[in-house]
Amino acid sequence: MISSFEILLKSSLKKVLYAIIQHERNEAAPLSIQTLIQVKKELEEMIRVMDPKVYMPGYPRYIFDWPDEDGLIEELVNVAYLYGKIKKS
C-alpha cells in the first residue's frame, strides 16, 4: 500500500525531474542542475528507505538560501521535515 506521504515524495520528485528538464532545455529553472540531481538522488533514497533512523536527506542545508520564486524549495524543505517525523513500528 502506498502511503499519502509516499505520494507526496513522488510528487516532489516529479517536480525536481521537471526542473532538471527545464535546465536541459536552457529554460529558467529553480536551483542549479547539480543541486537538482543531488536532490533527486536523495528523494529516491527517501522513497526507497522510508525510515529517518536509517536515512535522512542532507539537501535542506544547502537549498535553504536559494531564492524560491516557484515554491519548490519550500516544498522540498517541508517534505524533508515531514520525512524526519516518520515513525516506524
mmCIF file of C-alpha atoms in Angstrom:
data_model
loop_
_atom_site.group_PDB
_atom_site.id
_atom_site.type_symbol
_atom_site.label_atom_id
_atom_site.label_comp_id
_atom_site.label_asym_id
_atom_site.label_seq_id
_atom_site.Cartn_x
_atom_site.Cartn_y
_atom_site.Cartn_z
ATOM 1 C CA MET A 1 0.000 0.000 0.000
ATOM 2 C CA ILE A 2 1.304 3.436 -0.926
ATOM 3 C CA SER A 3 1.054 5.969 1.886
ATOM 4 C CA SER A 4 -0.063 9.543 1.326
ATOM 5 C CA PHE A 5 3.440 10.637 2.320
ATOM 6 C CA GLU A 6 4.992 8.417 -0.351
ATOM 7 C CA ILE A 7 2.649 10.075 -2.863
ATOM 8 C CA LEU A 8 3.890 13.481 -1.636
ATOM 9 C CA LEU A 9 7.522 12.357 -2.035
ATOM 10 C CA LYS A 10 6.859 11.121 -5.567
ATOM 11 C CA SER A 11 5.093 14.376 -6.436
ATOM 12 C CA SER A 12 8.124 16.357 -5.243
ATOM 13 C CA LEU A 13 10.407 14.047 -7.224
ATOM 14 C CA LYS A 14 8.363 14.736 -10.384
ATOM 15 C CA LYS A 15 8.770 18.481 -9.845
ATOM 16 C CA VAL A 16 12.536 18.062 -9.437
ATOM 17 C CA LEU A 17 12.691 15.956 -12.618
ATOM 18 C CA TYR A 18 10.749 18.668 -14.463
ATOM 19 C CA ALA A 19 13.186 21.330 -13.218
ATOM 20 C CA ILE A 20 16.093 19.188 -14.482
ATOM 21 C CA ILE A 21 14.405 19.014 -17.898
ATOM 22 C CA GLN A 22 13.968 22.806 -17.847
ATOM 23 C CA HIS A 23 17.726 23.198 -17.271
ATOM 24 C CA GLU A 24 18.483 20.786 -20.121
ATOM 25 C CA ARG A 25 16.302 22.934 -22.413
ATOM 26 C CA ASN A 26 18.119 26.087 -21.246
ATOM 27 C CA GLU A 27 14.898 27.391 -19.698
ATOM 28 C CA ALA A 28 14.667 29.244 -16.393
ATOM 29 C CA ALA A 29 14.523 26.742 -13.542
ATOM 30 C CA PRO A 30 14.985 26.740 -9.776
ATOM 31 C CA LEU A 31 18.310 25.722 -8.234
ATOM 32 C CA SER A 32 21.340 24.550 -10.214
ATOM 33 C CA ILE A 33 21.345 21.379 -12.290
ATOM 34 C CA GLN A 34 23.926 19.810 -9.942
ATOM 35 C CA THR A 35 21.802 20.597 -6.892
ATOM 36 C CA LEU A 36 18.670 19.226 -8.551
ATOM 37 C CA ILE A 37 20.460 15.985 -9.435
ATOM 38 C CA GLN A 38 21.592 15.614 -5.807
ATOM 39 C CA VAL A 39 18.073 16.349 -4.502
ATOM 40 C CA LYS A 40 16.687 13.776 -6.971
ATOM 41 C CA LYS A 41 19.052 11.109 -5.597
ATOM 42 C CA GLU A 42 18.098 11.960 -2.028
ATOM 43 C CA LEU A 43 14.349 11.880 -2.749
ATOM 44 C CA GLU A 44 14.746 8.489 -4.437
ATOM 45 C CA GLU A 45 16.610 7.196 -1.375
ATOM 46 C CA MET A 46 13.919 8.589 0.934
ATOM 47 C CA ILE A 47 11.241 6.758 -1.090
ATOM 48 C CA ARG A 48 13.274 3.545 -1.008
ATOM 49 C CA VAL A 49 14.107 3.598 2.720
ATOM 50 C CA MET A 50 11.123 5.441 4.269
ATOM 51 C CA ASP A 51 12.837 5.458 7.676
ATOM 52 C CA PRO A 52 14.547 8.591 9.052
ATOM 53 C CA LYS A 53 16.520 6.477 11.532
ATOM 54 C CA VAL A 54 18.210 4.767 8.582
ATOM 55 C CA TYR A 55 18.491 7.675 6.125
ATOM 56 C CA MET A 56 17.992 11.436 6.442
ATOM 57 C CA PRO A 57 18.408 13.765 3.465
ATOM 58 C CA GLY A 58 21.062 16.447 3.579
ATOM 59 C CA TYR A 59 19.699 18.708 0.849
ATOM 60 C CA PRO A 60 17.736 21.124 3.097
ATOM 61 C CA ARG A 61 21.021 22.558 4.407
ATOM 62 C CA TYR A 62 22.233 23.668 1.005
ATOM 63 C CA ILE A 63 18.988 24.699 -0.757
ATOM 64 C CA PHE A 64 17.551 26.816 2.042
ATOM 65 C CA ASP A 65 19.366 30.008 0.959
ATOM 66 C CA TRP A 66 18.368 29.837 -2.726
ATOM 67 C CA PRO A 67 15.663 32.233 -3.969
ATOM 68 C CA ASP A 68 12.313 30.431 -4.119
ATOM 69 C CA GLU A 69 10.196 32.028 -6.848
ATOM 70 C CA ASP A 70 8.030 28.984 -7.576
ATOM 71 C CA GLY A 71 7.725 27.357 -4.139
ATOM 72 C CA LEU A 72 9.786 24.244 -4.952
ATOM 73 C CA ILE A 73 12.407 24.898 -2.277
ATOM 74 C CA GLU A 74 9.777 25.407 0.414
ATOM 75 C CA GLU A 75 8.082 22.169 -0.654
ATOM 76 C CA LEU A 76 11.357 20.225 -0.585
ATOM 77 C CA VAL A 77 12.281 21.551 2.863
ATOM 78 C CA ASN A 78 8.799 20.683 4.168
ATOM 79 C CA VAL A 79 8.999 17.173 2.684
ATOM 80 C CA ALA A 80 12.347 16.591 4.417
ATOM 81 C CA TYR A 81 10.891 17.870 7.705
ATOM 82 C CA LEU A 82 7.847 15.583 7.448
ATOM 83 C CA TYR A 83 10.081 12.661 6.464
ATOM 84 C CA GLY A 84 12.020 13.168 9.698
ATOM 85 C CA LYS A 85 8.780 12.726 11.642
ATOM 86 C CA ILE A 86 8.013 9.247 10.229
ATOM 87 C CA LYS A 87 7.655 6.673 12.984
ATOM 88 C CA LYS A 88 8.436 3.054 12.148
ATOM 89 C CA SER A 89 6.602 0.368 14.053
#
